[in-house]
Tab-separated table of C-alpha atoms in Angstrom:
chain	number	residue	atom	x	y	z
C	1	LEU	CA	-3.068	11.550	13.162
C	2	ALA	CA	-4.113	7.986	12.607
C	3	LYS	CA	-1.763	5.522	13.787
C	4	THR	CA	-2.132	1.776	12.904
C	5	THR	CA	-0.547	-0.998	14.579
C	6	GLN	CA	-0.409	-4.736	14.040
C	7	PRO	CA	1.538	-7.735	15.517
C	8	ILE	CA	5.118	-8.073	13.986
C	9	SER	CA	4.606	-11.533	13.287
C	10	MET	CA	2.492	-14.811	13.601
C	11	ASP	CA	3.026	-18.449	13.135
C	12	SER	CA	0.526	-20.910	11.973
C	13	TYR	CA	0.049	-24.532	10.767
C	14	GLU	CA	-1.572	-25.452	7.373
C	15	GLY	CA	-5.453	-25.803	7.751
C	16	GLN	CA	-5.669	-23.441	10.728
C	17	GLU	CA	-7.660	-20.164	10.834
C	18	VAL	CA	-5.561	-17.304	11.249
C	19	ASN	CA	-6.797	-13.824	12.533
C	20	ILE	CA	-4.612	-10.784	12.214
C	21	THR	CA	-5.840	-7.480	13.970
C	22	CYS	CA	-4.904	-4.108	13.024
C	23	SER	CA	-5.722	-1.196	15.681
C	24	HIS	CA	-6.375	2.201	14.180
C	25	ASN	CA	-7.560	4.569	16.806
C	26	ASN	CA	-8.330	7.445	14.640
C	27	ILE	CA	-9.141	6.827	11.012
C	28	ALA	CA	-11.418	8.727	8.268
C	29	THR	CA	-14.905	8.272	9.281
C	30	ASN	CA	-16.140	7.846	5.629
C	31	ASP	CA	-13.459	5.764	4.299
C	32	TYR	CA	-13.104	1.940	3.945
C	33	ILE	CA	-10.611	-0.275	5.687
C	34	THR	CA	-8.712	-2.486	3.194
C	35	TRP	CA	-6.276	-5.323	3.603
C	36	TYR	CA	-3.212	-6.314	1.510
C	37	GLN	CA	-1.172	-9.230	1.221
C	38	GLN	CA	2.528	-8.790	-0.122
C	39	PHE	CA	5.116	-11.278	-1.174
C	40	PRO	CA	8.787	-10.129	-1.152
C	41	SER	CA	9.713	-7.938	-4.002
C	42	GLN	CA	6.100	-7.800	-5.139
C	43	GLY	CA	3.338	-5.132	-5.057
C	44	PRO	CA	0.789	-5.405	-2.391
C	45	ARG	CA	-2.060	-7.464	-3.535
C	46	PHE	CA	-5.898	-6.596	-2.439
C	47	ILE	CA	-7.618	-9.059	-0.324
C	48	ILE	CA	-10.500	-7.584	1.082
C	49	GLN	CA	-12.322	-4.242	1.958
C	50	GLY	CA	-14.963	-3.213	4.362
C	51	TYR	CA	-16.553	-0.371	6.229
C	52	LYS	CA	-18.064	-1.864	9.163
C	53	THR	CA	-19.501	-5.269	10.522
C	54	LYS	CA	-18.398	-8.243	8.552
C	55	VAL	CA	-17.443	-8.737	4.937
C	56	THR	CA	-16.590	-12.027	3.395
C	57	ASN	CA	-15.135	-13.010	-0.085
C	58	GLU	CA	-13.813	-16.144	-1.467
C	59	VAL	CA	-10.515	-15.825	0.186
C	60	ALA	CA	-11.043	-14.243	3.743
C	61	SER	CA	-13.318	-12.462	6.164
C	62	LEU	CA	-12.956	-8.776	7.483
C	63	PHE	CA	-14.468	-7.907	11.116
C	64	ILE	CA	-14.995	-4.360	11.990
C	65	PRO	CA	-16.359	-3.333	15.411
C	66	ALA	CA	-19.072	-0.391	15.480
C	67	ASP	CA	-16.203	1.773	16.863
C	68	ARG	CA	-13.924	1.227	13.999
C	69	LYS	CA	-10.922	1.433	15.959
C	70	SER	CA	-9.701	-2.074	14.941
C	71	SER	CA	-10.254	-4.581	12.295
C	72	THR	CA	-9.525	-8.279	12.039
C	73	LEU	CA	-8.639	-9.942	8.821
C	74	SER	CA	-9.450	-13.794	9.269
C	75	LEU	CA	-7.902	-16.463	6.878
C	76	PRO	CA	-9.610	-19.594	6.897
C	77	ARG	CA	-7.589	-22.878	6.611
C	78	VAL	CA	-4.246	-21.393	5.637
C	79	SER	CA	-1.802	-22.962	3.250
C	80	LEU	CA	1.902	-22.680	2.785
C	81	SER	CA	1.336	-20.149	-0.058
C	82	ASP	CA	-0.214	-17.741	2.466
C	83	THR	CA	2.946	-17.271	4.121
C	84	ALA	CA	3.320	-13.329	3.423
C	85	VAL	CA	3.219	-9.878	5.063
C	86	TYR	CA	-0.367	-8.587	5.562
C	87	TYR	CA	-1.047	-5.132	5.982
C	88	CYS	CA	-4.246	-3.060	6.743
C	89	LEU	CA	-4.665	0.266	4.954
C	90	VAL	CA	-6.708	3.390	6.307
C	91	GLY	CA	-7.639	6.837	5.678
C	92	VAL	CA	-6.288	9.711	7.768
C	93	PRO	CA	-8.999	11.991	9.010
C	94	ASN	CA	-9.594	15.295	6.947
C	95	THR	CA	-7.008	14.460	4.427
C	96	ASP	CA	-6.508	12.212	1.376
C	97	LYS	CA	-3.839	10.345	2.757
C	98	LEU	CA	-3.694	6.668	3.027
C	99	ILE	CA	-1.421	4.931	5.290
C	100	PHE	CA	-0.375	1.424	5.787
C	101	GLY	CA	-0.382	-0.453	9.048
C	102	THR	CA	2.925	-1.766	10.268
C	103	GLY	CA	2.505	-5.220	8.635
C	104	THR	CA	2.237	-8.829	10.094
C	105	ARG	CA	4.602	-11.451	8.813
C	106	LEU	CA	2.665	-14.726	8.596
C	107	GLN	CA	4.563	-18.003	8.470
C	108	VAL	CA	2.486	-20.969	7.752
C	109	PHE	CA	4.403	-24.468	8.557
C	110	PRO	CA	3.329	-27.910	7.098
G	1	ASP	CA	-0.886	-8.217	-14.457
G	2	SER	CA	-2.689	-5.663	-11.990
G	3	GLY	CA	-3.453	-3.036	-14.866
G	4	VAL	CA	-1.044	-0.709	-13.216
G	5	THR	CA	2.434	-0.375	-15.009
G	6	GLN	CA	5.634	1.012	-13.444
G	7	THR	CA	8.711	1.388	-15.348
G	8	PRO	CA	11.388	0.850	-15.033
G	9	LYS	CA	11.221	-2.413	-13.001
G	10	HIS	CA	15.045	-1.981	-11.908
G	11	LEU	CA	17.337	1.271	-11.735
G	12	ILE	CA	20.884	1.409	-10.565
G	13	THR	CA	22.328	4.698	-10.141
G	14	ALA	CA	24.968	6.688	-8.378
G	15	THR	CA	24.805	8.928	-5.469
G	16	GLY	CA	23.926	12.491	-6.351
G	17	GLN	CA	22.124	11.471	-9.633
G	18	ARG	CA	18.624	12.096	-10.542
G	19	VAL	CA	16.180	9.522	-11.646
G	20	THR	CA	12.431	9.445	-12.876
G	21	LEU	CA	10.049	6.545	-12.131
G	22	ARG	CA	6.967	6.269	-14.189
G	23	CYS	CA	3.517	4.927	-13.348
G	24	SER	CA	0.609	4.315	-15.537
G	25	PRO	CA	-2.699	3.957	-13.799
G	26	ARG	CA	-5.243	1.254	-14.720
G	27	SER	CA	-7.558	2.337	-17.379
G	28	GLY	CA	-10.260	4.888	-15.863
G	29	ASP	CA	-8.448	5.217	-12.644
G	30	LEU	CA	-8.229	9.002	-11.871
G	31	SER	CA	-5.954	8.716	-8.598
G	32	VAL	CA	-2.331	7.612	-8.242
G	33	TYR	CA	-0.556	7.165	-4.992
G	34	TRP	CA	3.405	6.761	-4.589
G	35	TYR	CA	4.680	4.507	-1.793
G	36	GLN	CA	8.366	3.927	-0.660
G	37	GLN	CA	9.288	0.525	0.812
G	38	SER	CA	12.982	0.329	2.193
G	39	LEU	CA	14.262	-3.140	2.654
G	40	ASP	CA	12.194	-5.289	5.034
G	41	GLN	CA	10.175	-2.207	6.099
G	42	GLY	CA	6.721	-1.212	5.590
G	43	LEU	CA	5.112	0.958	3.037
G	44	GLN	CA	5.485	4.621	3.611
G	45	PHE	CA	3.142	7.032	1.878
G	46	LEU	CA	4.817	9.690	-0.314
G	47	ILE	CA	2.297	11.607	-2.355
G	48	GLN	CA	-1.304	11.463	-4.112
G	49	TYR	CA	-2.636	12.918	-7.258
G	50	TYR	CA	-6.262	12.964	-8.454
G	51	ASN	CA	-6.894	14.046	-11.986
G	52	GLY	CA	-3.699	15.997	-12.279
G	53	GLU	CA	-3.874	17.668	-8.938
G	54	GLU	CA	-1.991	17.036	-5.935
G	55	ARG	CA	-4.367	15.927	-3.035
G	56	ALA	CA	-2.050	14.678	-0.145
G	57	LYS	CA	1.374	14.643	0.584
G	58	GLY	CA	3.162	12.292	3.179
G	59	ASN	CA	6.815	12.395	4.470
G	60	ILE	CA	8.170	13.055	1.020
G	61	LEU	CA	11.701	14.700	1.127
G	62	GLU	CA	12.049	18.050	-0.700
G	63	ARG	CA	14.385	16.200	-3.149
G	64	PHE	CA	11.736	14.178	-4.320
G	65	SER	CA	8.678	15.705	-6.502
G	66	ALA	CA	5.952	14.339	-8.415
G	67	GLN	CA	3.255	15.085	-10.897
G	68	GLN	CA	0.320	13.767	-12.849
G	69	PHE	CA	0.075	14.509	-16.365
G	70	PRO	CA	-3.223	15.045	-18.494
G	71	ASP	CA	-3.121	11.533	-19.674
G	72	LEU	CA	-3.259	10.535	-16.008
G	73	HIS	CA	0.125	8.766	-15.865
G	74	SER	CA	2.458	9.979	-13.092
G	75	GLU	CA	6.094	10.461	-12.566
G	76	LEU	CA	8.179	10.648	-9.397
G	77	ASN	CA	11.154	12.651	-9.675
G	78	LEU	CA	14.202	11.738	-7.116
G	79	SER	CA	17.247	13.944	-7.140
G	80	SER	CA	20.619	14.259	-5.403
G	81	LEU	CA	20.103	10.599	-4.608
G	82	GLU	CA	21.687	9.288	-1.222
G	83	LEU	CA	22.324	5.572	-0.519
G	84	GLY	CA	19.323	5.547	1.852
G	85	ASP	CA	16.853	6.290	-1.098
G	86	SER	CA	17.533	2.676	-2.312
G	87	ALA	CA	14.268	1.127	-1.995
G	88	LEU	CA	11.122	-0.413	-3.783
G	89	TYR	CA	8.805	2.428	-5.103
G	90	PHE	CA	5.415	1.497	-5.825
G	91	CYS	CA	2.376	3.341	-7.228
G	92	ALA	CA	-1.168	2.533	-6.890
G	93	SER	CA	-4.501	3.743	-8.590
G	94	SER	CA	-8.032	3.838	-7.953
G	95	VAL	CA	-11.002	5.397	-9.370
G	96	ALA	CA	-11.549	7.755	-6.339
G	97	ARG	CA	-11.127	7.639	-2.706
G	98	GLY	CA	-13.868	6.697	-0.476
G	99	GLN	CA	-16.082	4.754	-2.917
G	100	GLY	CA	-15.325	1.140	-1.784
G	101	TYR	CA	-12.886	0.390	-4.428
G	102	GLY	CA	-9.785	-1.351	-3.709
G	103	TYR	CA	-6.441	0.452	-4.601
G	104	THR	CA	-4.459	-1.481	-7.327
G	105	PHE	CA	-0.599	-1.600	-6.921
G	106	GLY	CA	1.835	-1.928	-9.574
G	107	SER	CA	4.840	-4.181	-9.240
G	108	GLY	CA	7.199	-1.511	-8.332
G	109	THR	CA	10.708	-0.086	-9.289
G	110	ARG	CA	13.591	-1.316	-7.402
G	111	LEU	CA	15.968	1.700	-7.147
G	112	THR	CA	19.579	0.903	-6.020
G	113	VAL	CA	21.867	4.065	-5.451
G	114	VAL	CA	25.515	2.938	-5.277
């Protein structure tokens, strides 16, 4: 069964780069890894998705090593509005289940 | 607006009652996923439907059931409610799994059992 773990919390200051890692030791081989941002009492919001190596969009980068046992979300130059909980989402092998990581609460300070 | 519509936004009911939560997926999406998020907890996978057919089940209680209708909207039925069922319930939709599409979430239904 896929198991995903993330650091419980991280602190940063405005303008810094933040890297959040999700460890997923056994995930579906044909599925993507997706990261979401969630503010209190709101639905998760899609940030970025990738299958392997590196993916970059206008808000983040995603690094996935060849063994796909982890993924790292990189947020460049965070701002106060990036304070939120960040989740990775992965597929469980041989099923259609999608499960979230444990979530990382990012606090950005001025 | 994500394009995924959940109703109602808030629901307060008593223990032992039954409620129905509704989810309308984005236009064109065939898959619907349901998740439960208790206070300050993570998102727990409940169940998934694809084009009307149940495709995956998580740790969904026997008191809970769901279905996806021909028009692709989905309903999550919660019965014999307990205080511990109080949570945010989210649905998400996608065209299909494994095709590189992000899964879009609705804004959730907050259920309070008193």
